[in-house]
Amino acid sequence: MTNPRKKKPAERLWPLRSPSLERGALGESLAARHLQALGFSVEARNLRTRLGEIDLLVRRRRLWVAVEVKTRSFDPAPEQAVDAKATARLRRALRALVPTLRPRPRQLRIDVVAVRLRPEGPEVRHFEGEAEPPPSGEDSRSRSPQL
């Protein structure tokens, strides 16, 4: 005999991961594969620092790149969603990581990878930023970022 007062488990009305999170994860995987084909090694994904999140942290030799990935299904130009404020945040986060990066970077760069999920297949476009030297001086070597 069942207890009429016993509550039924709540039905899940939404998936554990939202479609936009799944789309974002797919876009990051496609972007990582694209960058690996260009000779980069993926050092970290979804790296959270106190200054912000870096979608992909990649390197080729001593060039370290923070990559912002934008994935869209219908937007013809997902890269336009990355504004100057987002670029500045990525730059600050990457520069704060410099003391912990091995091998020590000679150059830093901020890139954007735009992924369009189209019915005929995904389109991946890579937009390279300008390379710059890492911060120098006593201050940048002594500070350790909080991850």
PDB file of N, CA and C in Angstrom, residues 22-128:
ATOM      1  N   GLU A  22      25.168  23.834 -24.532  1.00  0.00           N
ATOM      2  CA  GLU A  22      25.606  22.739 -25.397  1.00  0.00           C
ATOM      3  C   GLU A  22      26.169  23.283 -26.707  1.00  0.00           C
ATOM      4  N   ARG A  23      25.531  24.312 -27.244  1.00  0.00           N
ATOM      5  CA  ARG A  23      26.017  24.937 -28.475  1.00  0.00           C
ATOM      6  C   ARG A  23      27.383  25.564 -28.230  1.00  0.00           C
ATOM      7  N   GLY A  24      27.551  26.216 -27.077  1.00  0.00           N
ATOM      8  CA  GLY A  24      28.832  26.822 -26.734  1.00  0.00           C
ATOM      9  C   GLY A  24      29.937  25.786 -26.580  1.00  0.00           C
ATOM     10  N   ALA A  25      29.631  24.672 -25.929  1.00  0.00           N
ATOM     11  CA  ALA A  25      30.621  23.603 -25.752  1.00  0.00           C
ATOM     12  C   ALA A  25      31.012  23.007 -27.104  1.00  0.00           C
ATOM     13  N   LEU A  26      30.035  22.842 -27.993  1.00  0.00           N
ATOM     14  CA  LEU A  26      30.332  22.334 -29.334  1.00  0.00           C
ATOM     15  C   LEU A  26      31.227  23.319 -30.078  1.00  0.00           C
ATOM     16  N   GLY A  27      30.903  24.601 -29.994  1.00  0.00           N
ATOM     17  CA  GLY A  27      31.709  25.621 -30.655  1.00  0.00           C
ATOM     18  C   GLY A  27      33.137  25.640 -30.136  1.00  0.00           C
ATOM     19  N   GLU A  28      33.308  25.499 -28.827  1.00  0.00           N
ATOM     20  CA  GLU A  28      34.654  25.488 -28.257  1.00  0.00           C
ATOM     21  C   GLU A  28      35.432  24.261 -28.713  1.00  0.00           C
ATOM     22  N   SER A  29      34.769  23.126 -28.821  1.00  0.00           N
ATOM     23  CA  SER A  29      35.448  21.922 -29.315  1.00  0.00           C
ATOM     24  C   SER A  29      35.871  22.089 -30.772  1.00  0.00           C
ATOM     25  N   LEU A  30      34.994  22.655 -31.589  1.00  0.00           N
ATOM     26  CA  LEU A  30      35.337  22.891 -32.993  1.00  0.00           C
ATOM     27  C   LEU A  30      36.477  23.904 -33.111  1.00  0.00           C
ATOM     28  N   ALA A  31      36.443  24.936 -32.278  1.00  0.00           N
ATOM     29  CA  ALA A  31      37.504  25.943 -32.298  1.00  0.00           C
ATOM     30  C   ALA A  31      38.830  25.326 -31.865  1.00  0.00           C
ATOM     31  N   ALA A  32      38.815  24.496 -30.828  1.00  0.00           N
ATOM     32  CA  ALA A  32      40.040  23.846 -30.356  1.00  0.00           C
ATOM     33  C   ALA A  32      40.631  22.955 -31.449  1.00  0.00           C
ATOM     34  N   ARG A  33      39.783  22.203 -32.114  1.00  0.00           N
ATOM     35  CA  ARG A  33      40.252  21.339 -33.205  1.00  0.00           C
ATOM     36  C   ARG A  33      40.867  22.163 -34.341  1.00  0.00           C
ATOM     37  N   HIS A  34      40.229  23.281 -34.667  1.00  0.00           N
ATOM     38  CA  HIS A  34      40.735  24.168 -35.716  1.00  0.00           C
ATOM     39  C   HIS A  34      42.115  24.721 -35.334  1.00  0.00           C
ATOM     40  N   LEU A  35      42.251  25.182 -34.090  1.00  0.00           N
ATOM     41  CA  LEU A  35      43.516  25.751 -33.639  1.00  0.00           C
ATOM     42  C   LEU A  35      44.618  24.693 -33.572  1.00  0.00           C
ATOM     43  N   GLN A  36      44.269  23.480 -33.189  1.00  0.00           N
ATOM     44  CA  GLN A  36      45.252  22.395 -33.175  1.00  0.00           C
ATOM     45  C   GLN A  36      45.743  22.100 -34.586  1.00  0.00           C
ATOM     46  N   ALA A  37      44.848  22.183 -35.554  1.00  0.00           N
ATOM     47  CA  ALA A  37      45.243  21.963 -36.952  1.00  0.00           C
ATOM     48  C   ALA A  37      46.208  23.058 -37.430  1.00  0.00           C
ATOM     49  N   LEU A  38      46.162  24.230 -36.782  1.00  0.00           N
ATOM     50  CA  LEU A  38      47.072  25.329 -37.116  1.00  0.00           C
ATOM     51  C   LEU A  38      48.386  25.248 -36.337  1.00  0.00           C
ATOM     52  N   GLY A  39      48.542  24.208 -35.521  1.00  0.00           N
ATOM     53  CA  GLY A  39      49.792  24.021 -34.791  1.00  0.00           C
ATOM     54  C   GLY A  39      49.788  24.496 -33.349  1.00  0.00           C
ATOM     55  N   PHE A  40      48.643  24.900 -32.843  1.00  0.00           N
ATOM     56  CA  PHE A  40      48.558  25.324 -31.451  1.00  0.00           C
ATOM     57  C   PHE A  40      48.297  24.125 -30.553  1.00  0.00           C
ATOM     58  N   SER A  41      48.745  24.207 -29.321  1.00  0.00           N
ATOM     59  CA  SER A  41      48.360  23.208 -28.325  1.00  0.00           C
ATOM     60  C   SER A  41      47.378  23.884 -27.371  1.00  0.00           C
ATOM     61  N   VAL A  42      46.323  23.168 -27.043  1.00  0.00           N
ATOM     62  CA  VAL A  42      45.307  23.706 -26.140  1.00  0.00           C
ATOM     63  C   VAL A  42      45.783  23.432 -24.715  1.00  0.00           C
ATOM     64  N   GLU A  43      46.049  24.502 -23.973  1.00  0.00           N
ATOM     65  CA  GLU A  43      46.569  24.383 -22.612  1.00  0.00           C
ATOM     66  C   GLU A  43      45.454  24.382 -21.572  1.00  0.00           C
ATOM     67  N   ALA A  44      44.340  25.057 -21.860  1.00  0.00           N
ATOM     68  CA  ALA A  44      43.226  25.100 -20.905  1.00  0.00           C
ATOM     69  C   ALA A  44      41.950  25.485 -21.636  1.00  0.00           C
ATOM     70  N   ARG A  45      40.843  24.990 -21.076  1.00  0.00           N
ATOM     71  CA  ARG A  45      39.512  25.353 -21.565  1.00  0.00           C
ATOM     72  C   ARG A  45      38.722  25.935 -20.416  1.00  0.00           C
ATOM     73  N   ASN A  46      37.949  26.963 -20.710  1.00  0.00           N
ATOM     74  CA  ASN A  46      37.101  27.610 -19.709  1.00  0.00           C
ATOM     75  C   ASN A  46      37.884  27.925 -18.438  1.00  0.00           C
ATOM     76  N   LEU A  47      38.993  28.581 -18.618  1.00  0.00           N
ATOM     77  CA  LEU A  47      39.884  28.930 -17.516  1.00  0.00           C
ATOM     78  C   LEU A  47      39.312  30.134 -16.783  1.00  0.00           C
ATOM     79  N   ARG A  48      38.968  29.930 -15.535  1.00  0.00           N
ATOM     80  CA  ARG A  48      38.392  31.016 -14.735  1.00  0.00           C
ATOM     81  C   ARG A  48      39.483  31.646 -13.875  1.00  0.00           C
ATOM     82  N   THR A  49      39.601  32.953 -14.000  1.00  0.00           N
ATOM     83  CA  THR A  49      40.517  33.718 -13.162  1.00  0.00           C
ATOM     84  C   THR A  49      39.694  34.768 -12.439  1.00  0.00           C
ATOM     85  N   ARG A  50      40.304  35.454 -11.502  1.00  0.00           N
ATOM     86  CA  ARG A  50      39.569  36.503 -10.786  1.00  0.00           C
ATOM     87  C   ARG A  50      39.262  37.684 -11.695  1.00  0.00           C
ATOM     88  N   LEU A  51      39.931  37.739 -12.847  1.00  0.00           N
ATOM     89  CA  LEU A  51      39.714  38.831 -13.793  1.00  0.00           C
ATOM     90  C   LEU A  51      38.785  38.460 -14.944  1.00  0.00           C
ATOM     91  N   GLY A  52      38.338  37.213 -14.991  1.00  0.00           N
ATOM     92  CA  GLY A  52      37.428  36.793 -16.050  1.00  0.00           C
ATOM     93  C   GLY A  52      37.750  35.406 -16.554  1.00  0.00           C
ATOM     94  N   GLU A  53      36.907  34.933 -17.448  1.00  0.00           N
ATOM     95  CA  GLU A  53      37.074  33.590 -17.999  1.00  0.00           C
ATOM     96  C   GLU A  53      37.685  33.662 -19.395  1.00  0.00           C
ATOM     97  N   ILE A  54      38.589  32.728 -19.650  1.00  0.00           N
ATOM     98  CA  ILE A  54      39.187  32.588 -20.975  1.00  0.00           C
ATOM     99  C   ILE A  54      38.640  31.288 -21.559  1.00  0.00           C
ATOM    100  N   ASP A  55      37.946  31.377 -22.707  1.00  0.00           N
ATOM    101  CA  ASP A  55      37.347  30.178 -23.302  1.00  0.00           C
ATOM    102  C   ASP A  55      38.408  29.136 -23.623  1.00  0.00           C
ATOM    103  N   LEU A  56      39.439  29.535 -24.349  1.00  0.00           N
ATOM    104  CA  LEU A  56      40.545  28.635 -24.688  1.00  0.00           C
ATOM    105  C   LEU A  56      41.857  29.373 -24.465  1.00  0.00           C
ATOM    106  N   LEU A  57      42.786  28.706 -23.805  1.00  0.00           N
ATOM    107  CA  LEU A  57      44.145  29.216 -23.675  1.00  0.00           C
ATOM    108  C   LEU A  57      45.022  28.283 -24.489  1.00  0.00           C
ATOM    109  N   VAL A  58      45.621  28.819 -25.539  1.00  0.00           N
ATOM    110  CA  VAL A  58      46.417  27.999 -26.448  1.00  0.00           C
ATOM    111  C   VAL A  58      47.810  28.607 -26.591  1.00  0.00           C
ATOM    112  N   ARG A  59      48.733  27.772 -27.068  1.00  0.00           N
ATOM    113  CA  ARG A  59      50.071  28.293 -27.327  1.00  0.00           C
ATOM    114  C   ARG A  59      50.695  27.573 -28.503  1.00  0.00           C
ATOM    115  N   ARG A  60      51.598  28.292 -29.149  1.00  0.00           N
ATOM    116  CA  ARG A  60      52.454  27.724 -30.193  1.00  0.00           C
ATOM    117  C   ARG A  60      53.840  28.270 -29.880  1.00  0.00           C
ATOM    118  N   ARG A  61      54.720  27.351 -29.509  1.00  0.00           N
ATOM    119  CA  ARG A  61      56.035  27.709 -28.988  1.00  0.00           C
ATOM    120  C   ARG A  61      55.849  28.659 -27.806  1.00  0.00           C
ATOM    121  N   ARG A  62      56.349  29.885 -27.894  1.00  0.00           N
ATOM    122  CA  ARG A  62      56.241  30.811 -26.756  1.00  0.00           C
ATOM    123  C   ARG A  62      55.256  31.950 -27.013  1.00  0.00           C
ATOM    124  N   LEU A  63      54.361  31.736 -27.973  1.00  0.00           N
ATOM    125  CA  LEU A  63      53.238  32.646 -28.212  1.00  0.00           C
ATOM    126  C   LEU A  63      52.031  32.073 -27.471  1.00  0.00           C
ATOM    127  N   TRP A  64      51.499  32.818 -26.511  1.00  0.00           N
ATOM    128  CA  TRP A  64      50.326  32.402 -25.742  1.00  0.00           C
ATOM    129  C   TRP A  64      49.137  33.228 -26.204  1.00  0.00           C
ATOM    130  N   VAL A  65      48.016  32.543 -26.434  1.00  0.00           N
ATOM    131  CA  VAL A  65      46.835  33.203 -26.990  1.00  0.00           C
ATOM    132  C   VAL A  65      45.603  32.889 -26.134  1.00  0.00           C
ATOM    133  N   ALA A  66      44.910  33.938 -25.726  1.00  0.00           N
ATOM    134  CA  ALA A  66      43.600  33.799 -25.090  1.00  0.00           C
ATOM    135  C   ALA A  66      42.570  33.900 -26.213  1.00  0.00           C
ATOM    136  N   VAL A  67      41.714  32.896 -26.303  1.00  0.00           N
ATOM    137  CA  VAL A  67      40.763  32.820 -27.413  1.00  0.00           C
ATOM    138  C   VAL A  67      39.340  32.964 -26.882  1.00  0.00           C
ATOM    139  N   GLU A  68      38.611  33.895 -27.459  1.00  0.00           N
ATOM    140  CA  GLU A  68      37.181  34.041 -27.183  1.00  0.00           C
ATOM    141  C   GLU A  68      36.445  33.335 -28.314  1.00  0.00           C
ATOM    142  N   VAL A  69      35.572  32.403 -27.964  1.00  0.00           N
ATOM    143  CA  VAL A  69      34.822  31.639 -28.961  1.00  0.00           C
ATOM    144  C   VAL A  69      33.369  32.106 -28.933  1.00  0.00           C
ATOM    145  N   LYS A  70      32.848  32.455 -30.087  1.00  0.00           N
ATOM    146  CA  LYS A  70      31.446  32.837 -30.225  1.00  0.00           C
ATOM    147  C   LYS A  70      30.779  31.873 -31.190  1.00  0.00           C
ATOM    148  N   THR A  71      29.761  31.184 -30.703  1.00  0.00           N
ATOM    149  CA  THR A  71      29.057  30.185 -31.503  1.00  0.00           C
ATOM    150  C   THR A  71      27.612  30.630 -31.679  1.00  0.00           C
ATOM    151  N   ARG A  72      27.161  30.635 -32.916  1.00  0.00           N
ATOM    152  CA  ARG A  72      25.782  31.028 -33.211  1.00  0.00           C
ATOM    153  C   ARG A  72      25.222  30.112 -34.285  1.00  0.00           C
ATOM    154  N   SER A  73      23.905  29.992 -34.269  1.00  0.00           N
ATOM    155  CA  SER A  73      23.239  29.205 -35.308  1.00  0.00           C
ATOM    156  C   SER A  73      22.781  30.075 -36.461  1.00  0.00           C
ATOM    157  N   PHE A  74      22.304  31.275 -36.156  1.00  0.00           N
ATOM    158  CA  PHE A  74      21.686  32.083 -37.201  1.00  0.00           C
ATOM    159  C   PHE A  74      22.390  33.398 -37.475  1.00  0.00           C
ATOM    160  N   ASP A  75      23.284  33.816 -36.618  1.00  0.00           N
ATOM    161  CA  ASP A  75      23.983  35.092 -36.776  1.00  0.00           C
ATOM    162  C   ASP A  75      25.038  34.960 -37.874  1.00  0.00           C
ATOM    163  N   PRO A  76      25.005  35.822 -38.881  1.00  0.00           N
ATOM    164  CA  PRO A  76      26.001  35.712 -39.952  1.00  0.00           C
ATOM    165  C   PRO A  76      27.400  36.158 -39.529  1.00  0.00           C
ATOM    166  N   ALA A  77      27.514  36.894 -38.412  1.00  0.00           N
ATOM    167  CA  ALA A  77      28.821  37.392 -37.979  1.00  0.00           C
ATOM    168  C   ALA A  77      28.949  37.309 -36.452  1.00  0.00           C
ATOM    169  N   PRO A  78      29.112  36.112 -35.893  1.00  0.00           N
ATOM    170  CA  PRO A  78      29.207  35.989 -34.435  1.00  0.00           C
ATOM    171  C   PRO A  78      30.387  36.748 -33.835  1.00  0.00           C
ATOM    172  N   GLU A  79      31.430  36.965 -34.620  1.00  0.00           N
ATOM    173  CA  GLU A  79      32.614  37.662 -34.118  1.00  0.00           C
ATOM    174  C   GLU A  79      32.302  39.097 -33.693  1.00  0.00           C
ATOM    175  N   GLN A  80      31.228  39.671 -34.225  1.00  0.00           N
ATOM    176  CA  GLN A  80      30.863  41.035 -33.878  1.00  0.00           C
ATOM    177  C   GLN A  80      30.313  41.152 -32.462  1.00  0.00           C
ATOM    178  N   ALA A  81      30.049  40.012 -31.821  1.00  0.00           N
ATOM    179  CA  ALA A  81      29.575  40.027 -30.438  1.00  0.00           C
ATOM    180  C   ALA A  81      30.710  40.269 -29.446  1.00  0.00           C
ATOM    181  N   VAL A  82      31.943  40.260 -29.919  1.00  0.00           N
ATOM    182  CA  VAL A  82      33.097  40.518 -29.052  1.00  0.00           C
ATOM    183  C   VAL A  82      33.441  41.999 -29.167  1.00  0.00           C
ATOM    184  N   ASP A  83      33.181  42.726 -28.103  1.00  0.00           N
ATOM    185  CA  ASP A  83      33.420  44.170 -28.130  1.00  0.00           C
ATOM    186  C   ASP A  83      34.748  44.514 -27.453  1.00  0.00           C
ATOM    187  N   ALA A  84      35.056  45.786 -27.414  1.00  0.00           N
ATOM    188  CA  ALA A  84      36.319  46.254 -26.833  1.00  0.00           C
ATOM    189  C   ALA A  84      36.402  45.928 -25.346  1.00  0.00           C
ATOM    190  N   LYS A  85      35.273  45.959 -24.663  1.00  0.00           N
ATOM    191  CA  LYS A  85      35.254  45.648 -23.227  1.00  0.00           C
ATOM    192  C   LYS A  85      35.650  44.182 -22.996  1.00  0.00           C
ATOM    193  N   ALA A  86      35.123  43.272 -23.798  1.00  0.00           N
ATOM    194  CA  ALA A  86      35.472  41.851 -23.668  1.00  0.00           C
ATOM    195  C   ALA A  86      36.941  41.620 -24.006  1.00  0.00           C
ATOM    196  N   THR A  87      37.434  42.298 -25.022  1.00  0.00           N
ATOM    197  CA  THR A  87      38.842  42.166 -25.398  1.00  0.00           C
ATOM    198  C   THR A  87      39.748  42.670 -24.283  1.00  0.00           C
ATOM    199  N   ALA A  88      39.390  43.786 -23.668  1.00  0.00           N
ATOM    200  CA  ALA A  88      40.186  44.336 -22.569  1.00  0.00           C
ATOM    201  C   ALA A  88      40.190  43.378 -21.370  1.00  0.00           C
ATOM    202  N   ARG A  89      39.046  42.769 -21.088  1.00  0.00           N
ATOM    203  CA  ARG A  89      38.956  41.802 -19.986  1.00  0.00           C
ATOM    204  C   ARG A  89      39.860  40.609 -20.240  1.00  0.00           C
ATOM    205  N   LEU A  90      39.828  40.098 -21.479  1.00  0.00           N
ATOM    206  CA  LEU A  90      40.699  38.969 -21.839  1.00  0.00           C
ATOM    207  C   LEU A  90      42.172  39.349 -21.727  1.00  0.00           C
ATOM    208  N   ARG A  91      42.512  40.537 -22.169  1.00  0.00           N
ATOM    209  CA  ARG A  91      43.904  41.000 -22.109  1.00  0.00           C
ATOM    210  C   ARG A  91      44.373  41.059 -20.655  1.00  0.00           C
ATOM    211  N   ARG A  92      43.544  41.615 -19.767  1.00  0.00           N
ATOM    212  CA  ARG A  92      43.915  41.690 -18.349  1.00  0.00           C
ATOM    213  C   ARG A  92      44.091  40.297 -17.752  1.00  0.00           C
ATOM    214  N   ALA A  93      43.173  39.395 -18.070  1.00  0.00           N
ATOM    215  CA  ALA A  93      43.264  38.031 -17.533  1.00  0.00           C
ATOM    216  C   ALA A  93      44.516  37.317 -18.039  1.00  0.00           C
ATOM    217  N   LEU A  94      44.818  37.455 -19.318  1.00  0.00           N
ATOM    218  CA  LEU A  94      45.998  36.797 -19.886  1.00  0.00           C
ATOM    219  C   LEU A  94      47.278  37.384 -19.298  1.00  0.00           C
ATOM    220  N   ARG A  95      47.342  38.705 -19.177  1.00  0.00           N
ATOM    221  CA  ARG A  95      48.537  39.339 -18.629  1.00  0.00           C
ATOM    222  C   ARG A  95      48.755  38.939 -17.173  1.00  0.00           C
ATOM    223  N   ALA A  96      47.677  38.741 -16.431  1.00  0.00           N
ATOM    224  CA  ALA A  96      47.808  38.316 -15.030  1.00  0.00           C
ATOM    225  C   ALA A  96      48.342  36.889 -14.919  1.00  0.00           C
ATOM    226  N   LEU A  97      48.108  36.073 -15.929  1.00  0.00           N
ATOM    227  CA  LEU A  97      48.576  34.688 -15.914  1.00  0.00           C
ATOM    228  C   LEU A  97      50.059  34.544 -16.261  1.00  0.00           C
ATOM    229  N   VAL A  98      50.665  35.571 -16.818  1.00  0.00           N
ATOM    230  CA  VAL A  98      52.037  35.482 -17.331  1.00  0.00           C
ATOM    231  C   VAL A  98      53.012  34.843 -16.338  1.00  0.00           C
ATOM    232  N   PRO A  99      53.013  35.219 -15.049  1.00  0.00           N
ATOM    233  CA  PRO A  99      53.992  34.616 -14.137  1.00  0.00           C
ATOM    234  C   PRO A  99      53.854  33.100 -13.979  1.00  0.00           C
ATOM    235  N   THR A 100      52.689  32.561 -14.292  1.00  0.00           N
ATOM    236  CA  THR A 100      52.467  31.117 -14.109  1.00  0.00           C
ATOM    237  C   THR A 100      52.654  30.314 -15.388  1.00  0.00           C
ATOM    238  N   LEU A 101      52.804  30.978 -16.519  1.00  0.00           N
ATOM    239  CA  LEU A 101      52.875  30.274 -17.799  1.00  0.00           C
ATOM    240  C   LEU A 101      54.265  29.709 -18.042  1.00  0.00           C
ATOM    241  N   ARG A 102      54.299  28.446 -18.454  1.00  0.00           N
ATOM    242  CA  ARG A 102      55.548  27.774 -18.801  1.00  0.00           C
ATOM    243  C   ARG A 102      55.360  27.063 -20.116  1.00  0.00           C
ATOM    244  N   PRO A 103      56.211  27.281 -21.102  1.00  0.00           N
ATOM    245  CA  PRO A 103      57.371  28.152 -21.072  1.00  0.00           C
ATOM    246  C   PRO A 103      56.960  29.619 -20.994  1.00  0.00           C
ATOM    247  N   ARG A 104      57.866  30.437 -20.474  1.00  0.00           N
ATOM    248  CA  ARG A 104      57.576  31.863 -20.347  1.00  0.00           C
ATOM    249  C   ARG A 104      57.251  32.447 -21.718  1.00  0.00           C
ATOM    250  N   PRO A 105      56.191  33.237 -21.790  1.00  0.00           N
ATOM    251  CA  PRO A 105      55.784  33.783 -23.086  1.00  0.00           C
ATOM    252  C   PRO A 105      56.726  34.860 -23.606  1.00  0.00           C
ATOM    253  N   ARG A 106      56.905  34.835 -24.906  1.00  0.00           N
ATOM    254  CA  ARG A 106      57.599  35.936 -25.603  1.00  0.00           C
ATOM    255  C   ARG A 106      56.572  36.907 -26.165  1.00  0.00           C
ATOM    256  N   GLN A 107      55.399  36.356 -26.522  1.00  0.00           N
ATOM    257  CA  GLN A 107      54.334  37.193 -27.059  1.00  0.00           C
ATOM    258  C   GLN A 107      52.994  36.718 -26.515  1.00  0.00           C
ATOM    259  N   LEU A 108      52.059  37.660 -26.415  1.00  0.00           N
ATOM    260  CA  LEU A 108      50.684  37.394 -26.003  1.00  0.00           C
ATOM    261  C   LEU A 108      49.765  37.897 -27.110  1.00  0.00           C
ATOM    262  N   ARG A 109      48.607  37.254 -27.218  1.00  0.00           N
ATOM    263  CA  ARG A 109      47.666  37.682 -28.255  1.00  0.00           C
ATOM    264  C   ARG A 109      46.251  37.328 -27.819  1.00  0.00           C
ATOM    265  N   ILE A 110      45.299  38.100 -28.286  1.00  0.00           N
ATOM    266  CA  ILE A 110      43.883  37.845 -28.070  1.00  0.00           C
ATOM    267  C   ILE A 110      43.277  37.539 -29.433  1.00  0.00           C
ATOM    268  N   ASP A 111      42.690  36.350 -29.589  1.00  0.00           N
ATOM    269  CA  ASP A 111      42.051  35.949 -30.844  1.00  0.00           C
ATOM    270  C   ASP A 111      40.572  35.704 -30.615  1.00  0.00           C
ATOM    271  N   VAL A 112      39.822  35.750 -31.692  1.00  0.00           N
ATOM    272  CA  VAL A 112      38.403  35.407 -31.676  1.00  0.00           C
ATOM    273  C   VAL A 112      38.189  34.302 -32.702  1.00  0.00           C
ATOM    274  N   VAL A 113      37.455  33.277 -32.296  1.00  0.00           N
ATOM    275  CA  VAL A 113      37.051  32.233 -33.231  1.00  0.00           C
ATOM    276  C   VAL A 113      35.528  32.264 -33.293  1.00  0.00           C
ATOM    277  N   ALA A 114      35.009  32.497 -34.485  1.00  0.00           N
ATOM    278  CA  ALA A 114      33.567  32.537 -34.715  1.00  0.00           C
ATOM    279  C   ALA A 114      33.139  31.208 -35.338  1.00  0.00           C
ATOM    280  N   VAL A 115      32.126  30.588 -34.729  1.00  0.00           N
ATOM    281  CA  VAL A 115      31.621  29.311 -35.223  1.00  0.00           C
ATOM    282  C   VAL A 115      30.163  29.500 -35.591  1.00  0.00           C
ATOM    283  N   ARG A 116      29.841  29.215 -36.852  1.00  0.00           N
ATOM    284  CA  ARG A 116      28.447  29.247 -37.301  1.00  0.00           C
ATOM    285  C   ARG A 116      27.992  27.825 -37.513  1.00  0.00           C
ATOM    286  N   LEU A 117      26.937  27.446 -36.822  1.00  0.00           N
ATOM    287  CA  LEU A 117      26.373  26.112 -36.972  1.00  0.00           C
ATOM    288  C   LEU A 117      25.285  26.185 -38.037  1.00  0.00           C
ATOM    289  N   ARG A 118      25.639  25.760 -39.240  1.00  0.00           N
ATOM    290  CA  ARG A 118      24.724  25.838 -40.372  1.00  0.00           C
ATOM    291  C   ARG A 118      24.219  24.450 -40.717  1.00  0.00           C
ATOM    292  N   PRO A 119      23.089  24.346 -41.393  1.00  0.00           N
ATOM    293  CA  PRO A 119      22.550  23.026 -41.753  1.00  0.00           C
ATOM    294  C   PRO A 119      23.517  22.201 -42.600  1.00  0.00           C
ATOM    295  N   GLU A 120      24.313  22.861 -43.439  1.00  0.00           N
ATOM    296  CA  GLU A 120      25.254  22.123 -44.300  1.00  0.00           C
ATOM    297  C   GLU A 120      26.564  21.802 -43.591  1.00  0.00           C
ATOM    298  N   GLY A 121      26.694  22.229 -42.339  1.00  0.00           N
ATOM    299  CA  GLY A 121      27.894  21.935 -41.560  1.00  0.00           C
ATOM    300  C   GLY A 121      28.446  23.186 -40.907  1.00  0.00           C
ATOM    301  N   PRO A 122      29.280  23.015 -39.895  1.00  0.00           N
ATOM    302  CA  PRO A 122      29.799  24.175 -39.173  1.00  0.00           C
ATOM    303  C   PRO A 122      30.825  24.948 -39.995  1.00  0.00           C
ATOM    304  N   GLU A 123      30.842  26.242 -39.777  1.00  0.00           N
ATOM    305  CA  GLU A 123      31.826  27.120 -40.400  1.00  0.00           C
ATOM    306  C   GLU A 123      32.640  27.741 -39.267  1.00  0.00           C
ATOM    307  N   VAL A 124      33.961  27.582 -39.324  1.00  0.00           N
ATOM    308  CA  VAL A 124      34.851  28.114 -38.290  1.00  0.00           C
ATOM    309  C   VAL A 124      35.726  29.180 -38.924  1.00  0.00           C
ATOM    310  N   ARG A 125      35.697  30.382 -38.331  1.00  0.00           N
ATOM    311  CA  ARG A 125      36.533  31.481 -38.812  1.00  0.00           C
ATOM    312  C   ARG A 125      37.397  31.988 -37.657  1.00  0.00           C
ATOM    313  N   HIS A 126      38.675  32.179 -37.943  1.00  0.00           N
ATOM    314  CA  HIS A 126      39.650  32.565 -36.929  1.00  0.00           C
ATOM    315  C   HIS A 126      40.118  33.992 -37.204  1.00  0.00           C
ATOM    316  N   PHE A 127      39.991  34.854 -36.210  1.00  0.00           N
ATOM    317  CA  PHE A 127      40.416  36.243 -36.314  1.00  0.00           C
ATOM    318  C   PHE A 127      41.564  36.458 -35.338  1.00  0.00           C
ATOM    319  N   GLU A 128      42.760  36.683 -35.891  1.00  0.00           N
ATOM    320  CA  GLU A 128      43.943  36.873 -35.060  1.00  0.00           C
ATOM    321  C   GLU A 128      44.038  38.318 -34.599  1.00  0.00           C
TER     322      GLU A 128
END
